[in-house]
Amino acid sequence: MSRQANRGTESKKMSSELFTLTYGALVTQLCKDYENDEDVNKQLDKMGYNIGVRLIEDFLARSNVGRCHDFRETADVIAKVAFKMYLGITPSITNWSPAGDEFSLILENNPLVDFVELPDNHSSLIYSNLLCGVLRGALEMVQMAVDVKFVQDTLKGDGVTEIRMRFIKRIEDNLPAGEE
Amino acid sequence: PALGESFSFLHSSFISSFWGGGRNSLTVLEGMGFRVGQGLAERLPRGALAFREELDTIKFLCRDLWGAVFRKQTDNLRTNHQGTYVLQDNNFPLLTQMAWGQQYLEETPKFLAFTCGLLRGTLSALGIESSVTASVASLPACKFQVVIQKA
């Protein structure tokens, strides 16, 4: 009997559930600590940002991805490498703006919300807002200022979860005059 | 394997977020771990939980729970056969991150509180009430002491 194989799948499932449950415990605790959903959203974003600025180093070290030349490359790396590496999913990239400075990530399933239901009195809560902060923080460390927000959420009854990313500007290093 | 790293990042962010703030943050962290442990155990298939003895349940923690959360097993398990168990991990993943900053041994409790709760919560959902404490002799090795509460 393949006890080993069973244990492997069981372990993977437990690992996935652990992650979802842990994220859920975080959101629950924040809802206790903060009076309104807006404050919870801000705190999730802030925590996500702090994760992002450290996560990028881990990502660059483990992925061997080189410098991205434009926002389209960045989008590809985010969806196909980063999301896969940290959440085990590959969102699709759609809805590019004509200027090429905005796109959407469509997540058909979101590991953060696998068996979660939003309680009734938290309609303004952006449950997965941590993700927006993570993306923003990570990209800031590679000199990109972006705006990231959820525009659709399966938790709120939408068919898919959609994250909109907008490139704001390149963050220039301030080098003294006379240097390259 | 992806989610193991992500759990680690999430866990570190708790430590910074729930530290300070004038209330017993260790209790908050332990409480979060407890709820997660309960949730995890409740979602296990019934067949996986048919433990004949208390020791088998503890071994489940050392092998299966540790494997799922930390992608390794505990290094050592000791018991007095009277309801006290000591789980030893010589290279505890949530402590190895402490090498980054200027951390001191006094800071370790906050890195262990969630896991203590996780163990306590898992056991609770399996019908076993316990108290779980952790100690660090030298980084990154630590011990979790589980004391089963008799009815």
XYZ file of C-alpha atoms in Angstrom:
331
model
C 0.000 0.000 0.000
C 1.438 3.342 -0.900
C 1.560 4.977 2.506
C 4.477 7.107 1.325
C 2.561 8.516 -1.628
C -0.503 9.157 0.500
C 1.606 10.961 3.012
C 3.053 13.160 0.269
C -0.288 14.360 -1.031
C -1.616 14.693 2.477
C 1.376 16.822 3.381
C 0.943 19.075 0.385
C -2.732 19.511 1.169
C -1.971 20.263 4.801
C 0.668 22.748 3.762
C -1.806 24.515 1.519
C -4.504 24.511 4.186
C -2.026 25.740 6.768
C -1.295 28.730 4.595
C -4.961 29.529 4.006
C -5.803 29.088 7.690
C -2.839 31.195 8.791
C -3.824 34.009 6.471
C -7.368 33.709 7.778
C -6.142 33.937 11.362
C -4.252 37.088 10.424
C -7.315 38.744 8.920
C -9.475 37.665 11.875
C -6.985 39.148 14.323
C -6.775 42.412 12.384
C -10.564 42.653 12.342
C -10.462 42.386 16.134
C -7.724 44.996 16.426
C -9.148 47.594 14.069
C -12.606 49.076 14.197
C -13.379 49.381 10.544
C -12.643 47.529 7.324
C -10.729 50.454 5.825
C -8.160 50.279 8.610
C -7.836 46.526 8.206
C -7.309 47.000 4.471
C -4.583 49.575 5.146
C -2.871 47.311 7.662
C -2.975 44.373 5.259
C -1.440 46.563 2.584
C 1.265 47.757 4.968
C 2.094 44.245 6.131
C 2.139 43.108 2.528
C 4.515 45.923 1.634
C 6.919 44.883 4.399
C 6.786 41.318 3.157
C 7.315 42.427 -0.445
C 10.497 44.380 0.235
C 12.080 41.228 1.712
C 10.453 38.722 -0.590
C 11.990 40.281 -3.684
C 15.485 39.261 -2.562
C 14.342 35.703 -2.029
C 12.637 35.781 -5.405
C 15.633 37.132 -7.307
C 17.910 34.624 -5.622
C 15.735 31.635 -6.392
C 14.336 32.474 -9.790
C 17.403 33.583 -11.748
C 15.256 36.062 -13.605
C 17.211 38.899 -15.212
C 16.299 42.553 -15.409
C 12.945 43.246 -17.049
C 13.123 45.658 -19.959
C 9.550 46.791 -19.921
C 6.276 46.467 -18.081
C 5.128 43.586 -20.294
C 8.122 41.504 -19.261
C 7.457 42.436 -15.686
C 3.886 41.239 -15.995
C 5.035 37.911 -17.409
C 7.542 37.379 -14.629
C 4.980 38.241 -11.971
C 2.318 35.917 -13.325
C 4.387 32.997 -14.570
C 7.280 32.920 -12.136
C 6.478 34.797 -8.944
C 2.876 33.744 -8.415
C 3.824 30.180 -9.269
C 6.725 30.225 -6.850
C 4.892 31.672 -3.871
C 1.254 30.748 -4.336
C 1.420 27.786 -6.693
C -0.907 29.422 -9.238
C -0.408 31.121 -12.604
C -2.819 33.998 -13.145
C -3.535 35.089 -16.694
C -2.610 38.537 -17.924
C -5.310 40.529 -19.702
C -6.762 43.963 -20.370
C -3.617 45.837 -21.305
C -4.116 49.582 -21.552
C -3.258 51.081 -24.978
C -0.237 52.806 -23.426
C 0.999 49.503 -22.036
C 1.134 50.855 -18.493
C -1.761 48.929 -16.976
C -2.835 45.300 -16.993
C -4.959 42.862 -15.069
C -4.071 39.591 -13.408
C -6.962 37.161 -13.429
C -6.849 34.549 -10.683
C -9.238 31.711 -11.221
C -8.526 30.425 -7.796
C -6.909 32.195 -4.905
C -5.135 30.027 -2.318
C -5.702 32.714 0.301
C -9.447 32.203 0.198
C -9.873 28.509 -0.446
C -12.590 27.839 2.094
C -13.255 31.332 3.330
C -16.522 33.198 3.456
C -16.702 36.866 4.217
C -18.800 37.512 7.303
C -21.792 39.783 6.719
C -20.545 42.830 8.534
C -17.305 43.136 6.568
C -18.493 44.119 3.123
C -15.707 46.675 2.638
C -12.964 44.291 3.611
C -10.499 43.552 0.834
C -9.656 40.148 2.195
C -6.553 39.484 0.091
C -5.226 43.026 0.227
C -1.919 41.724 1.558
C -1.133 40.654 -2.012
C -1.369 44.225 -3.278
C 1.125 45.371 -0.682
C 3.489 42.507 -1.501
C 3.487 43.383 -5.211
C 3.930 47.090 -4.520
C 6.793 46.546 -2.056
C 8.610 44.023 -4.205
C 8.435 46.183 -7.333
C 9.550 49.273 -5.455
C 12.762 47.418 -4.632
C 13.396 46.995 -8.340
C 12.842 50.660 -9.018
C 9.204 50.529 -10.108
C 6.448 52.539 -8.489
C 3.126 50.816 -9.128
C -0.431 51.006 -8.004
C -2.077 47.648 -7.292
C -5.691 46.987 -6.428
C -8.391 44.370 -6.525
C -11.129 45.141 -8.995
C -13.008 41.846 -8.787
C -13.150 39.333 -5.964
C -14.753 35.881 -5.885
C -15.309 36.411 -2.167
C -17.674 39.207 -3.073
C -19.562 37.152 -5.590
C -17.597 38.045 -8.717
C -16.809 35.246 -11.139
C -13.062 35.724 -10.923
C -10.553 37.573 -8.847
C -8.941 40.405 -10.791
C -5.963 42.470 -9.688
C -5.257 45.645 -11.642
C -1.635 46.823 -11.819
C -0.680 50.280 -13.018
C 2.829 51.496 -13.666
C 3.331 54.938 -12.137
C 6.972 55.694 -12.741
C 10.497 54.454 -12.599
C 12.181 55.227 -9.268
C 15.534 56.767 -10.102
C 18.464 56.362 -7.763
C 19.746 59.743 -6.738
C 23.309 59.696 -7.927
C 25.665 62.601 -7.415
C 26.396 64.676 -10.519
C 29.294 63.417 -12.587
C 28.591 59.700 -12.031
C 27.079 57.358 -14.583
C 6.597 23.580 -1.822
C 5.682 27.136 -2.753
C 3.478 27.690 0.237
C 6.132 26.702 2.746
C 8.182 29.808 1.904
C 5.092 31.919 1.868
C 4.064 30.678 5.310
C 7.484 31.679 6.579
C 7.146 35.216 5.221
C 3.639 35.490 6.618
C 4.806 34.257 10.021
C 7.634 36.819 10.164
C 5.235 39.578 9.331
C 3.072 38.605 12.321
C 6.045 38.964 14.619
C 6.628 42.561 13.554
C 2.979 43.409 13.346
C 1.718 41.978 16.619
C 4.715 42.849 18.710
C 4.392 45.748 21.083
C 0.978 47.353 21.179
C 0.608 47.085 24.931
C -1.122 43.788 25.218
C 0.176 40.315 25.566
C 1.351 39.693 22.044
C 2.608 36.226 22.910
C -0.973 35.331 23.828
C -2.226 36.755 20.546
C 0.336 34.811 18.528
C -0.330 31.609 20.486
C -4.062 32.080 20.038
C -3.681 32.457 16.280
C -1.595 29.298 16.138
C -4.223 27.509 18.222
C -7.034 28.378 15.807
C -4.930 27.342 12.832
C -4.018 24.035 14.497
C -7.671 23.313 15.207
C -8.619 24.163 11.651
C -5.908 21.930 10.250
C -6.876 18.928 12.387
C -10.565 19.390 11.646
C -9.837 19.190 7.932
C -7.868 15.952 8.096
C -9.621 12.890 6.734
C -11.056 10.740 9.493
C -8.880 7.772 8.549
C -5.707 9.746 9.158
C -6.630 10.282 12.788
C -7.196 6.743 13.954
C -4.465 6.816 16.581
C -4.385 3.907 18.925
C -2.316 5.616 21.555
C -1.412 9.086 22.706
C 2.162 8.489 21.580
C 0.956 7.876 18.020
C -0.730 11.269 18.050
C 2.490 12.932 19.164
C 4.398 11.105 16.446
C 1.884 12.466 13.955
C 2.898 15.959 15.096
C 6.581 15.157 14.775
C 6.283 13.648 11.316
C 3.196 14.766 9.489
C 2.474 18.167 10.975
C 6.127 19.155 11.029
C 6.479 17.835 7.472
C 3.565 19.864 6.205
C 4.528 23.074 7.995
C 8.317 22.966 8.030
C 9.123 20.410 5.331
C 11.135 18.304 7.758
C 10.547 16.163 10.794
C 11.521 16.870 14.351
C 14.960 15.562 15.249
C 14.155 14.009 18.578
C 11.197 13.017 20.714
C 11.403 12.192 24.397
C 8.694 11.247 26.843
C 8.328 10.247 30.439
C 5.418 7.994 29.435
C 3.303 9.950 31.871
C 1.926 12.573 29.540
C 4.941 14.824 29.008
C 6.610 14.931 25.605
C 9.550 16.975 24.399
C 9.841 17.570 20.655
C 13.271 18.748 19.598
C 14.157 20.513 16.382
C 17.843 21.234 15.915
C 17.309 23.560 13.015
C 13.932 25.182 13.493
C 13.084 27.069 10.295
C 11.260 29.933 11.991
C 14.333 30.624 14.123
C 16.900 30.533 11.330
C 15.530 33.867 10.128
C 16.675 35.412 13.371
C 20.197 35.512 12.020
C 19.215 38.460 9.841
C 18.873 41.216 12.367
C 20.213 41.950 15.781
C 18.211 39.380 17.657
C 18.861 38.182 21.142
C 17.851 35.057 22.949
C 15.160 36.963 24.862
C 13.383 37.611 21.574
C 12.887 33.950 20.731
C 9.546 33.458 22.521
C 7.723 35.520 19.918
C 9.126 33.321 17.154
C 7.867 30.202 18.917
C 4.460 31.295 20.227
C 2.506 30.610 17.046
C 3.949 27.095 16.758
C 3.150 26.353 20.406
C -0.448 27.309 19.671
C -0.408 25.275 16.492
C 0.554 22.149 18.421
C -1.953 22.845 21.187
C -4.736 23.523 18.694
C -4.072 20.416 16.620
C -4.115 18.268 19.752
C -7.256 19.966 21.005
C -9.154 19.158 17.822
C -7.960 15.578 18.184
C -9.542 15.468 21.632
C -6.381 16.040 23.665
C -6.053 19.075 25.920
C -2.505 20.148 26.641
C -0.204 22.957 27.511
C 2.691 23.635 25.170
C 5.773 25.678 25.945
C 8.979 26.175 24.010
C 12.554 26.886 24.909
C 15.761 27.672 23.078
C 19.128 26.608 24.424
C 21.104 27.721 21.414
C 19.881 29.023 18.070
C 18.491 27.627 15.888
C 17.714 24.551 18.013
C 14.592 24.535 20.157
C 12.387 22.233 22.176
C 8.605 22.136 22.444
C 7.286 20.644 25.655
C 3.799 19.186 25.466
C 2.115 18.334 28.756
C -1.134 16.432 28.332
C -3.874 17.543 30.706
C -5.554 14.587 32.286
C -9.357 14.818 32.422
